[in-house]
Short mmCIF file of C-alpha atoms in Angstrom, two decimals:
data_model
loop_
_atom_site.label_atom_id
_atom_site.label_comp_id
_atom_site.label_asym_id
_atom_site.label_seq_id
_atom_site.Cartn_x
_atom_site.Cartn_y
_atom_site.Cartn_z
CA MET F 1 25.08 19.12 -51.50
CA GLU F 2 26.10 15.61 -51.48
CA TRP F 3 28.25 15.92 -48.12
CA ARG F 4 25.41 17.80 -46.56
CA SER F 5 22.85 14.71 -47.44
CA ILE F 6 25.58 12.56 -46.26
CA SER F 7 25.78 14.08 -42.87
CA ALA F 8 22.15 14.51 -42.54
CA GLU F 9 21.74 11.10 -42.81
CA PHE F 10 24.69 10.09 -40.25
CA VAL F 11 23.29 12.60 -37.97
CA LEU F 12 19.68 10.78 -38.54
CA LEU F 13 21.28 7.30 -37.92
CA LEU F 14 23.10 8.55 -34.99
CA CYS F 15 19.88 9.89 -33.42
CA LEU F 16 18.19 6.62 -33.99
CA SER F 17 20.93 4.42 -32.47
CA LEU F 18 20.82 6.37 -29.49
CA ASN F 19 17.50 6.16 -28.89
CA THR F 20 17.96 2.46 -29.41
CA VAL F 21 20.26 2.37 -26.61
CA GLU F 22 18.13 4.26 -24.37
CA LEU F 23 15.55 1.34 -24.83
CA CYS F 24 17.88 -1.39 -24.54
CA ASN F 25 18.83 0.21 -21.28
CA GLY F 26 15.35 1.06 -19.87
CA GLY F 27 13.95 4.26 -18.78
CA ILE F 28 14.86 6.85 -16.31
CA THR F 29 17.33 6.47 -13.41
CA SER F 30 16.77 9.64 -11.27
CA SER F 31 19.84 12.08 -11.34
CA TYR F 32 18.52 13.21 -7.75
CA ILE F 33 21.11 12.73 -4.82
CA ARG F 34 19.92 12.43 -1.22
CA LYS F 35 21.94 14.25 1.20
CA ASN F 36 21.73 11.31 3.75
CA ASP F 37 20.46 7.72 3.37
CA ILE F 38 20.67 7.16 7.08
CA SER F 39 17.31 7.02 9.01
CA VAL F 40 17.51 7.45 12.82
CA ASP F 41 14.72 6.55 15.14
CA MET F 42 12.66 9.35 16.93
CA PRO F 43 13.67 9.19 20.51
CA LEU F 44 10.69 7.69 22.68
CA HIS F 45 10.26 11.19 24.32
CA SER F 46 9.17 12.58 20.90
CA ASP F 47 5.88 14.10 20.79
CA VAL F 48 4.49 11.68 18.31
CA PHE F 49 4.72 8.88 20.61
CA ARG F 50 2.93 10.87 23.45
CA ILE F 51 0.32 8.90 25.62
CA PRO F 52 -2.97 10.54 25.78
CA PRO F 53 -3.46 12.03 29.03
CA GLY F 54 -5.83 10.56 31.78
CA TYR F 55 -6.55 7.00 33.25
CA ASN F 56 -6.77 4.29 30.80
CA ALA F 57 -7.22 6.68 27.91
CA PRO F 58 -7.87 5.07 24.45
CA GLN F 59 -4.56 5.13 22.24
CA GLN F 60 -3.52 3.91 18.91
CA VAL F 61 -6.70 4.58 17.47
CA HIS F 62 -7.11 3.28 13.73
CA ILE F 63 -9.82 2.58 11.08
CA THR F 64 -10.10 0.46 8.30
CA GLN F 65 -12.83 -0.63 5.83
CA GLY F 66 -15.48 -2.91 7.71
CA ALA F 67 -17.86 -3.91 4.67
CA ARG F 68 -17.35 -5.07 1.32
CA GLU F 69 -18.57 -1.88 -0.40
CA GLY F 70 -17.28 0.73 1.81
CA ASN F 71 -20.43 1.35 3.99
CA GLY F 72 -18.67 -0.12 7.07
CA VAL F 73 -16.07 0.70 9.26
CA ILE F 74 -13.59 -1.47 11.64
CA ILE F 75 -12.57 0.84 14.56
CA SER F 76 -9.86 -0.18 16.44
CA TRP F 77 -8.19 1.35 20.04
CA VAL F 78 -6.10 -0.07 22.67
CA THR F 79 -6.37 0.68 26.55
CA MET F 80 -3.31 0.10 28.72
CA ASP F 81 -4.52 -0.12 32.41
CA GLU F 82 -7.87 -2.32 32.00
CA PRO F 83 -10.22 -3.22 29.34
CA GLY F 84 -12.49 -0.25 30.22
CA SER F 85 -15.46 0.27 27.74
CA ASN F 86 -15.59 -1.63 24.28
CA PHE F 87 -18.44 0.61 22.89
CA VAL F 88 -18.42 3.09 20.28
CA LEU F 89 -20.55 5.95 20.10
CA TYR F 90 -21.06 7.32 16.59
CA TRP F 91 -23.21 9.78 14.72
CA THR F 92 -23.54 12.00 11.49
CA GLU F 93 -22.14 15.13 11.34
CA ASP F 94 -25.84 16.72 10.54
CA SER F 95 -27.54 14.50 13.23
CA LYS F 96 -28.32 15.00 17.14
CA GLN F 97 -29.05 11.10 17.12
CA LYS F 98 -26.06 9.03 18.43
CA LYS F 99 -25.72 5.29 18.02
CA LEU F 100 -24.08 2.68 19.68
CA ALA F 101 -22.01 -0.29 18.58
CA GLU F 102 -20.46 -2.72 20.47
CA GLY F 103 -16.84 -4.35 19.96
CA ILE F 104 -14.63 -7.02 21.12
CA VAL F 105 -11.48 -6.81 23.35
CA LEU F 106 -8.47 -9.28 23.20
CA THR F 107 -4.95 -9.38 24.41
CA TYR F 108 -1.74 -11.52 23.52
CA LYS F 109 1.70 -12.38 24.82
CA TYR F 110 4.79 -12.25 22.95
CA PHE F 111 8.02 -13.36 24.72
CA ASN F 112 8.05 -11.16 27.68
CA TYR F 113 5.44 -8.74 26.55
CA THR F 114 1.82 -8.44 27.51
CA SER F 115 -0.17 -6.08 25.25
CA GLY F 116 -2.78 -3.71 26.53
CA TYR F 117 -6.43 -4.29 25.85
CA ILE F 118 -7.00 -4.20 22.17
CA HIS F 119 -10.67 -3.10 21.16
CA HIS F 120 -12.26 -3.78 17.73
CA CYS F 121 -15.64 -2.63 16.84
CA THR F 122 -17.10 -3.32 13.40
CA ILE F 123 -19.95 -0.72 12.24
CA LYS F 124 -21.91 -1.76 8.97
CA ASP F 125 -24.83 -0.14 7.07
CA LEU F 126 -23.50 3.33 7.30
CA GLU F 127 -24.50 6.17 4.45
CA PHE F 128 -22.30 6.55 1.82
CA ASN F 129 -20.40 9.92 1.09
CA THR F 130 -21.18 11.10 4.92
CA LYS F 131 -19.11 12.69 7.59
CA TYR F 132 -19.33 10.60 10.99
CA TYR F 133 -17.98 11.61 14.46
CA TYR F 134 -17.03 8.56 16.63
CA GLU F 135 -16.42 8.35 20.54
CA VAL F 136 -14.16 5.48 22.26
CA GLY F 137 -13.42 5.45 25.90
CA MET F 138 -15.21 6.16 29.28
CA GLY F 139 -15.69 8.52 31.97
CA ASN F 140 -13.21 11.46 31.70
CA THR F 141 -10.96 9.89 29.53
CA THR F 142 -13.28 9.80 26.13
CA ARG F 143 -11.76 10.62 22.91
CA GLN F 144 -13.58 11.82 19.78
CA PHE F 145 -12.61 11.51 16.12
CA TRP F 146 -14.24 11.72 12.91
CA PHE F 147 -14.05 10.04 9.42
CA ILE F 148 -15.77 10.41 6.06
CA THR F 149 -17.43 7.20 4.25
CA PRO F 150 -16.71 6.54 0.52
CA PRO F 151 -18.99 7.34 -2.28
CA CYS F 152 -21.27 4.73 -3.10
CA ILE F 153 -19.52 2.12 -5.65
CA GLY F 154 -20.11 3.30 -9.27
CA LEU F 155 -18.64 3.44 -12.89
CA ASP F 156 -17.34 7.04 -12.96
CA VAL F 157 -16.83 7.81 -9.42
CA PRO F 158 -13.70 9.80 -8.64
CA TYR F 159 -11.57 8.89 -5.58
CA THR F 160 -8.05 9.50 -4.07
CA PHE F 161 -5.99 6.87 -2.52
CA GLY F 162 -2.44 7.68 -0.84
CA LEU F 163 0.24 5.08 -0.93
CA ILE F 164 3.00 4.51 1.49
CA GLY F 165 4.85 1.38 2.55
CA ASP F 166 7.56 0.15 4.91
CA LEU F 167 6.87 3.24 7.15
CA GLY F 168 8.79 2.58 10.34
CA GLN F 169 9.18 5.07 13.30
CA THR F 170 12.18 7.55 12.06
CA HIS F 171 12.73 11.03 11.64
CA ASP F 172 12.19 10.15 7.87
CA SER F 173 8.97 8.09 8.73
CA ASN F 174 7.53 11.33 10.28
CA ARG F 175 8.49 13.43 7.18
CA THR F 176 6.88 10.99 5.01
CA LEU F 177 3.39 11.07 7.01
CA THR F 178 3.71 14.62 7.34
CA HIS F 179 4.23 15.22 3.67
CA TYR F 180 1.50 13.00 2.85
CA GLU F 181 -0.77 14.76 5.20
CA LEU F 182 -0.18 18.17 3.81
CA ASN F 183 -0.41 17.18 0.14
CA PRO F 184 -2.77 19.31 -1.63
CA MET F 185 -3.92 16.19 -3.66
CA LYS F 186 -5.81 14.86 -0.40
CA GLY F 187 -5.75 11.28 -0.10
CA GLN F 188 -8.94 10.16 1.13
CA THR F 189 -8.04 6.60 2.08
CA LEU F 190 -4.19 5.13 2.25
CA LEU F 191 -3.21 1.81 0.75
CA PHE F 192 -0.44 0.57 3.03
CA VAL F 193 1.91 -1.96 1.23
CA GLY F 194 3.24 -3.54 4.42
CA ASP F 195 6.06 -3.26 7.09
CA LEU F 196 4.43 -1.19 9.71
CA SER F 197 6.51 -0.87 12.93
CA TYR F 198 9.64 -2.52 12.49
CA SER F 199 9.40 -3.91 16.09
CA ASP F 200 11.13 -7.19 15.04
CA ASP F 201 14.34 -5.09 14.10
CA TYR F 202 14.63 -4.29 17.79
CA PRO F 203 15.93 -6.97 20.42
CA LEU F 204 13.55 -9.90 21.21
CA HIS F 205 11.21 -8.17 18.66
CA ASP F 206 10.42 -5.46 21.40
CA ASN F 207 6.52 -5.22 21.08
CA ARG F 208 6.48 -2.01 22.69
CA ARG F 209 7.40 -0.56 19.33
CA TRP F 210 3.88 -1.96 18.02
CA ASP F 211 2.60 0.66 20.74
CA THR F 212 4.83 3.87 19.67
CA TRP F 213 4.00 3.02 16.05
CA GLY F 214 0.27 2.97 16.73
CA ARG F 215 0.44 6.26 18.67
CA PHE F 216 2.50 7.80 15.97
CA VAL F 217 0.33 7.18 13.01
CA GLU F 218 -2.94 7.79 14.86
CA ARG F 219 -3.05 11.46 13.64
CA SER F 220 -3.95 9.76 10.03
CA THR F 221 -5.17 6.21 11.04
CA ALA F 222 -8.07 7.69 13.36
CA TYR F 223 -9.39 9.86 10.51
CA GLN F 224 -9.16 7.92 7.38
CA PRO F 225 -8.94 4.25 6.58
CA TRP F 226 -5.70 2.66 5.96
CA ILE F 227 -6.15 -0.86 3.89
CA TRP F 228 -3.64 -2.97 5.60
CA THR F 229 -1.15 -5.32 3.40
CA ALA F 230 1.22 -7.51 5.81
CA GLY F 231 4.94 -7.62 4.95
CA ASN F 232 7.87 -9.33 6.11
CA HIS F 233 8.22 -7.38 9.26
CA GLU F 234 4.79 -8.42 10.19
CA LEU F 235 5.80 -12.01 10.54
CA ASP F 236 7.39 -11.70 13.89
CA PHE F 237 8.33 -15.55 13.78
CA ALA F 238 11.20 -15.78 15.99
CA PRO F 239 11.12 -19.80 17.57
CA ASP F 240 14.21 -19.11 19.13
CA ILE F 241 12.49 -17.07 22.00
CA GLY F 242 9.29 -19.53 21.81
CA GLU F 243 7.37 -17.52 19.19
CA SER F 244 6.49 -19.69 16.55
CA GLU F 245 3.18 -18.26 15.35
CA PRO F 246 3.52 -16.17 12.46
CA PHE F 247 1.76 -12.51 12.16
CA LYS F 248 0.77 -12.95 15.99
CA PRO F 249 1.24 -8.99 16.91
CA TYR F 250 0.05 -7.71 13.37
CA MET F 251 -3.09 -10.06 13.28
CA ASN F 252 -4.41 -9.04 17.00
CA ARG F 253 -3.72 -5.46 16.45
CA TYR F 254 -4.94 -4.84 12.90
CA HIS F 255 -8.23 -6.51 12.05
CA VAL F 256 -9.34 -6.38 8.24
CA PRO F 257 -12.76 -7.44 6.66
CA PHE F 258 -11.62 -10.82 5.01
CA ARG F 259 -14.69 -12.66 5.84
CA GLU F 260 -16.61 -10.02 3.59
CA SER F 261 -14.92 -11.38 0.36
CA ASN F 262 -14.88 -14.92 1.50
CA SER F 263 -11.34 -15.38 2.40
CA THR F 264 -10.01 -17.89 5.00
CA SER F 265 -7.46 -15.44 6.17
CA PRO F 266 -6.89 -11.67 7.09
CA LEU F 267 -3.71 -11.79 5.18
CA TRP F 268 -5.56 -11.94 1.68
CA TYR F 269 -8.85 -10.49 0.83
CA SER F 270 -10.82 -7.68 -1.20
CA ILE F 271 -12.76 -4.75 -0.79
CA LYS F 272 -14.64 -2.36 -3.30
CA ARG F 273 -14.31 1.36 -2.69
CA ALA F 274 -15.89 4.05 -4.97
CA SER F 275 -14.73 2.90 -8.34
CA ALA F 276 -11.97 0.78 -7.34
CA TYR F 277 -11.53 -3.05 -6.76
CA ILE F 278 -8.58 -3.71 -4.63
CA ILE F 279 -7.17 -7.12 -4.02
CA VAL F 280 -4.60 -7.45 -1.08
CA LEU F 281 -2.23 -10.65 -1.18
CA SER F 282 0.35 -12.07 0.90
CA SER F 283 3.90 -12.47 0.15
CA TYR F 284 4.68 -14.36 3.24
CA SER F 285 1.83 -16.91 3.36
CA ALA F 286 1.93 -20.12 1.05
CA TYR F 287 0.96 -19.14 -2.60
CA GLY F 288 1.22 -22.43 -4.60
CA LYS F 289 -1.40 -23.88 -6.78
CA TYR F 290 -3.35 -25.56 -4.15
CA THR F 291 -3.22 -23.38 -1.31
CA PRO F 292 -6.02 -21.17 0.25
CA GLN F 293 -4.59 -17.97 -1.17
CA TYR F 294 -4.33 -19.42 -4.79
CA ARG F 295 -7.50 -20.98 -4.69
CA TRP F 296 -9.51 -17.70 -3.26
CA LEU F 297 -7.58 -15.51 -5.85
CA ASP F 298 -8.74 -17.98 -8.67
CA LEU F 299 -12.31 -17.66 -7.29
CA GLU F 300 -12.23 -13.93 -6.57
CA LEU F 301 -10.87 -12.53 -9.96
CA PRO F 302 -13.83 -13.60 -12.02
CA LYS F 303 -16.36 -11.96 -9.54
CA VAL F 304 -14.70 -8.34 -10.66
CA ASN F 305 -17.19 -6.36 -12.48
CA ARG F 306 -15.65 -3.66 -14.28
CA SER F 307 -18.82 -2.06 -15.26
CA GLU F 308 -19.43 -1.56 -11.55
CA THR F 309 -15.68 -1.05 -10.14
CA PRO F 310 -13.53 -0.20 -13.23
CA TRP F 311 -10.35 -0.01 -11.58
CA LEU F 312 -8.70 -3.41 -10.52
CA ILE F 313 -5.67 -2.63 -8.08
CA VAL F 314 -3.40 -5.34 -6.34
CA LEU F 315 -1.82 -4.69 -3.37
CA LEU F 316 1.21 -6.76 -2.08
CA HIS F 317 4.52 -6.56 -0.51
CA SER F 318 7.37 -8.22 -2.55
CA PRO F 319 7.53 -6.64 -5.86
CA PHE F 320 7.45 -8.80 -8.93
CA TYR F 321 9.43 -6.30 -11.12
CA ASN F 322 12.58 -4.83 -9.22
CA SER F 323 15.55 -3.35 -10.56
CA TYR F 324 17.49 -2.68 -7.29
CA ALA F 325 20.04 -4.87 -6.38
CA LYS F 326 18.30 -5.46 -2.80
CA HIS F 327 15.54 -8.04 -3.00
CA TYR F 328 16.18 -8.52 -6.71
CA MET F 329 14.05 -11.34 -8.07
CA GLU F 330 12.94 -12.06 -4.60
CA ALA F 331 9.17 -12.65 -5.51
CA GLU F 332 10.03 -14.54 -8.77
CA THR F 333 8.20 -17.55 -7.88
CA MET F 334 5.22 -15.89 -6.84
CA ARG F 335 5.45 -13.75 -10.01
CA VAL F 336 5.45 -17.16 -12.01
CA MET F 337 2.29 -18.20 -10.06
CA TYR F 338 0.33 -15.05 -10.39
CA GLU F 339 1.24 -12.94 -13.08
CA PRO F 340 -0.94 -14.92 -15.73
CA PHE F 341 -3.96 -14.03 -13.46
CA PHE F 342 -2.97 -10.44 -13.35
CA VAL F 343 -2.93 -10.22 -17.25
CA GLU F 344 -5.73 -12.38 -17.82
CA TYR F 345 -8.11 -10.08 -15.91
CA GLU F 346 -6.48 -6.83 -16.86
CA VAL F 347 -4.99 -5.63 -13.46
CA ASP F 348 -4.55 -1.94 -13.78
CA VAL F 349 -1.62 -1.44 -11.39
CA VAL F 350 0.23 -3.44 -8.80
CA PHE F 351 1.62 -1.69 -5.90
CA ALA F 352 4.26 -3.28 -3.64
CA GLY F 353 7.13 -2.20 -0.94
CA HIS F 354 9.82 -4.16 0.59
CA VAL F 355 12.45 -2.52 -1.66
CA HIS F 356 13.28 0.81 0.05
CA ALA F 357 13.24 3.05 -2.73
CA TYR F 358 10.65 3.97 -5.36
CA GLU F 359 10.44 2.45 -8.85
CA ARG F 360 7.83 2.43 -11.66
CA SER F 361 7.70 -0.22 -14.36
CA LYS F 362 6.30 -0.26 -17.95
CA ARG F 363 3.31 -2.05 -18.77
CA VAL F 364 5.20 -5.47 -19.42
CA SER F 365 4.62 -9.31 -18.74
CA ASN F 366 6.75 -12.03 -18.70
CA ILE F 367 4.13 -15.36 -19.35
CA ALA F 368 5.17 -16.41 -22.75
CA TYR F 369 8.00 -19.13 -21.68
CA ASN F 370 7.22 -22.57 -22.31
CA ILE F 371 10.69 -24.10 -22.00
CA THR F 372 11.41 -24.64 -25.63
CA ASN F 373 10.73 -20.92 -27.10
CA GLY F 374 13.35 -19.22 -25.38
CA MET F 375 10.86 -16.35 -24.58
CA CYS F 376 12.06 -15.38 -20.96
CA LYS F 377 12.18 -11.71 -20.74
CA PRO F 378 9.61 -9.15 -19.98
CA ALA F 379 8.00 -7.65 -22.70
CA TYR F 380 5.25 -5.21 -23.51
CA ASN F 381 1.65 -6.35 -22.85
CA LYS F 382 -1.15 -4.17 -23.17
CA SER F 383 -3.36 -6.42 -20.76
CA ALA F 384 -0.62 -6.17 -18.33
CA PRO F 385 -0.51 -3.73 -15.23
CA ILE F 386 2.00 -1.23 -14.24
CA TYR F 387 3.95 -2.28 -11.21
CA ILE F 388 4.97 0.61 -8.75
CA THR F 389 7.18 -0.11 -5.76
CA ILE F 390 6.66 2.35 -3.02
CA GLY F 391 8.81 0.96 -0.04
CA ASP F 392 10.02 4.30 0.77
CA GLY F 393 8.40 5.10 3.88
CA GLY F 394 11.53 5.88 5.75
CA ASN F 395 12.26 2.96 7.97
CA GLN F 396 15.36 2.51 10.10
CA GLU F 397 17.15 0.30 7.85
CA GLY F 398 17.37 3.20 5.04
CA LEU F 399 17.53 3.29 1.55
CA VAL F 400 18.52 0.87 -1.02
CA THR F 401 20.95 2.65 -3.07
CA GLU F 402 22.54 -0.17 -5.39
CA LEU F 403 20.97 -0.65 -8.70
CA THR F 404 21.12 -3.05 -11.44
CA GLU F 405 23.07 -2.06 -14.51
CA PRO F 406 22.00 -1.24 -17.16
CA GLN F 407 18.55 -0.14 -16.17
CA PRO F 408 16.35 -3.04 -17.23
CA SER F 409 13.99 -2.24 -20.46
CA TYR F 410 10.95 -2.91 -18.05
CA SER F 411 11.88 -0.03 -15.77
CA ALA F 412 10.40 3.23 -16.40
CA PHE F 413 11.77 5.52 -13.41
CA ARG F 414 13.62 4.62 -10.31
CA GLU F 415 14.98 6.67 -7.50
CA PRO F 416 16.22 5.76 -4.09
CA SER F 417 14.47 8.42 -2.01
CA PHE F 418 12.12 8.50 0.74
CA GLY F 419 8.44 9.49 -0.28
CA HIS F 420 4.81 8.77 -0.92
CA GLY F 421 2.32 8.12 -3.60
CA ILE F 422 -1.04 9.54 -4.72
CA LEU F 423 -3.54 7.66 -6.90
CA SER F 424 -6.32 9.90 -8.18
CA ILE F 425 -9.00 8.21 -9.91
CA LYS F 426 -10.89 10.51 -12.42
CA ASN F 427 -13.56 8.35 -14.24
CA ARG F 428 -13.59 5.02 -15.76
CA THR F 429 -11.04 5.59 -18.06
CA HIS F 430 -8.10 7.69 -16.61
CA ALA F 431 -6.30 7.88 -13.23
CA TYR F 432 -3.29 9.71 -12.52
CA PHE F 433 -0.49 8.66 -10.39
CA SER F 434 2.08 10.90 -8.60
CA TRP F 435 5.16 10.09 -6.51
CA HIS F 436 6.15 13.03 -4.22
CA ARG F 437 9.92 12.62 -2.32
CA ASN F 438 10.14 14.09 0.92
CA GLU F 439 12.74 16.46 0.18
CA ASP F 440 10.61 18.52 -2.07
CA ALA F 441 7.56 21.03 -1.56
CA PHE F 442 4.28 19.28 -1.19
CA ALA F 443 2.86 20.04 -4.42
CA VAL F 444 5.97 18.61 -6.34
CA GLU F 445 5.83 15.45 -8.29
CA ALA F 446 9.04 13.61 -8.68
CA ASP F 447 7.40 11.48 -11.08
CA SER F 448 3.86 10.74 -12.31
CA VAL F 449 2.01 8.82 -15.18
CA TRP F 450 -1.48 8.67 -16.35
CA LEU F 451 -3.01 5.34 -16.23
CA ARG F 452 -5.39 4.32 -18.94
CA ASN F 453 -7.95 1.71 -17.46
CA ARG F 454 -7.21 -1.81 -19.06
CA PHE F 455 -10.79 -2.84 -19.46
CA TRP F 456 -12.07 0.43 -20.63
CA ASN F 457 -9.22 1.84 -22.91
CA HIS F 458 -8.12 -1.48 -24.19
CA TYR F 459 -5.59 -0.48 -26.83
CA ASP F 460 -1.94 0.65 -27.28
CA ASP F 461 -1.13 3.56 -24.75
CA GLU F 462 1.71 5.87 -24.20
CA SER F 463 3.85 3.42 -22.46
CA PHE F 464 3.86 1.14 -25.80
CA ILE F 465 4.77 4.52 -27.76
CA ALA F 466 7.34 5.32 -25.64
CA GLU F 467 8.78 1.69 -26.53
CA LEU F 468 8.56 2.02 -30.20
#
């Protein structure tokens, strides 16, 4: 009996020791091994790059939110031969009355490239939760599309967002987009966390690759809003070829409703959609204490009314918490500046890209350090957001496969595979996030987590229990 008692105590001690080791080394590093981490560009003759038939036919059609609360849309398209019409014809699904909205048209030059005619048309005062058809172009080359406006903002309004980052235009990019389109959870709006076309990876920042990318994603962007975040591949800063205006192609092609949130730049802004308050930040603009971006965020966060939009979501490009070797601690200065905001205002989740892999953090912060106390490591904080890196869209630079070891304690799950995410808001208290790798069937979740709202569920949650 004595021997059995000692043995039982030994086994219990061993189990506790093993659990402690697992905690010290962080969460789960997926054992899934992808067959090939090389991403190859789709050839230019691919059908996804096809130019619409007809003279001066509108192409690269995309929409984004155009009003503060979702009852507006910005419709954008390009005509290559001449400006053509800058009007949009639109109507509700159950109405025969058609309305006309007038947009603007612009062009830009980049090194030896001159863009087509880029049209942007903002339509406001739409009905919520309504299907609209719209038509662009003129004569025999008009094209028709549709979109559905979100429900009116509200406390318990369910809504589903898709998440993609660092997409590019490779065969893997196409798999990611197809996988998202066929996901049975059906994202209603896509949150894009930066790095669109990767045109700057081609010789002389070949801006024709902006055109091919716009045609590639049109099958989604023309029908549901993509909420844009700028990444490092949108900078296109190349003074060696005479191009010293940052973000020139991106800001000419992709308009956002930044003035609706009193922002001074389209690189940082906010929107309300259904039950979510979404803040977009710029990792590659000045963000120090007295910069326009910092001042804007300082004024913006107190405006968030969690009794109206309970879910507070932040989008940026460079992740604050990243346990891959590539880009490790690259956003550390921005984290030091902005993480106290995220904790004070109880941000629910922060989505980032940049690292070409997937990772989900625990609910942690690293804001206690004051030079003398030595508290300079991430620690559990029930007011902190979960950080999700989803820069795994499939671009030509390939996956990041080198990991820091041991896995840091703040990292809950990580895997270097291409894929997309789905954030499904259920009500004011709960949302469900799932990550889907490209190699799996459409309904398979390679990682998932229930999110408890920081404002409406302000108590220790599962992520804390898992750390005990």
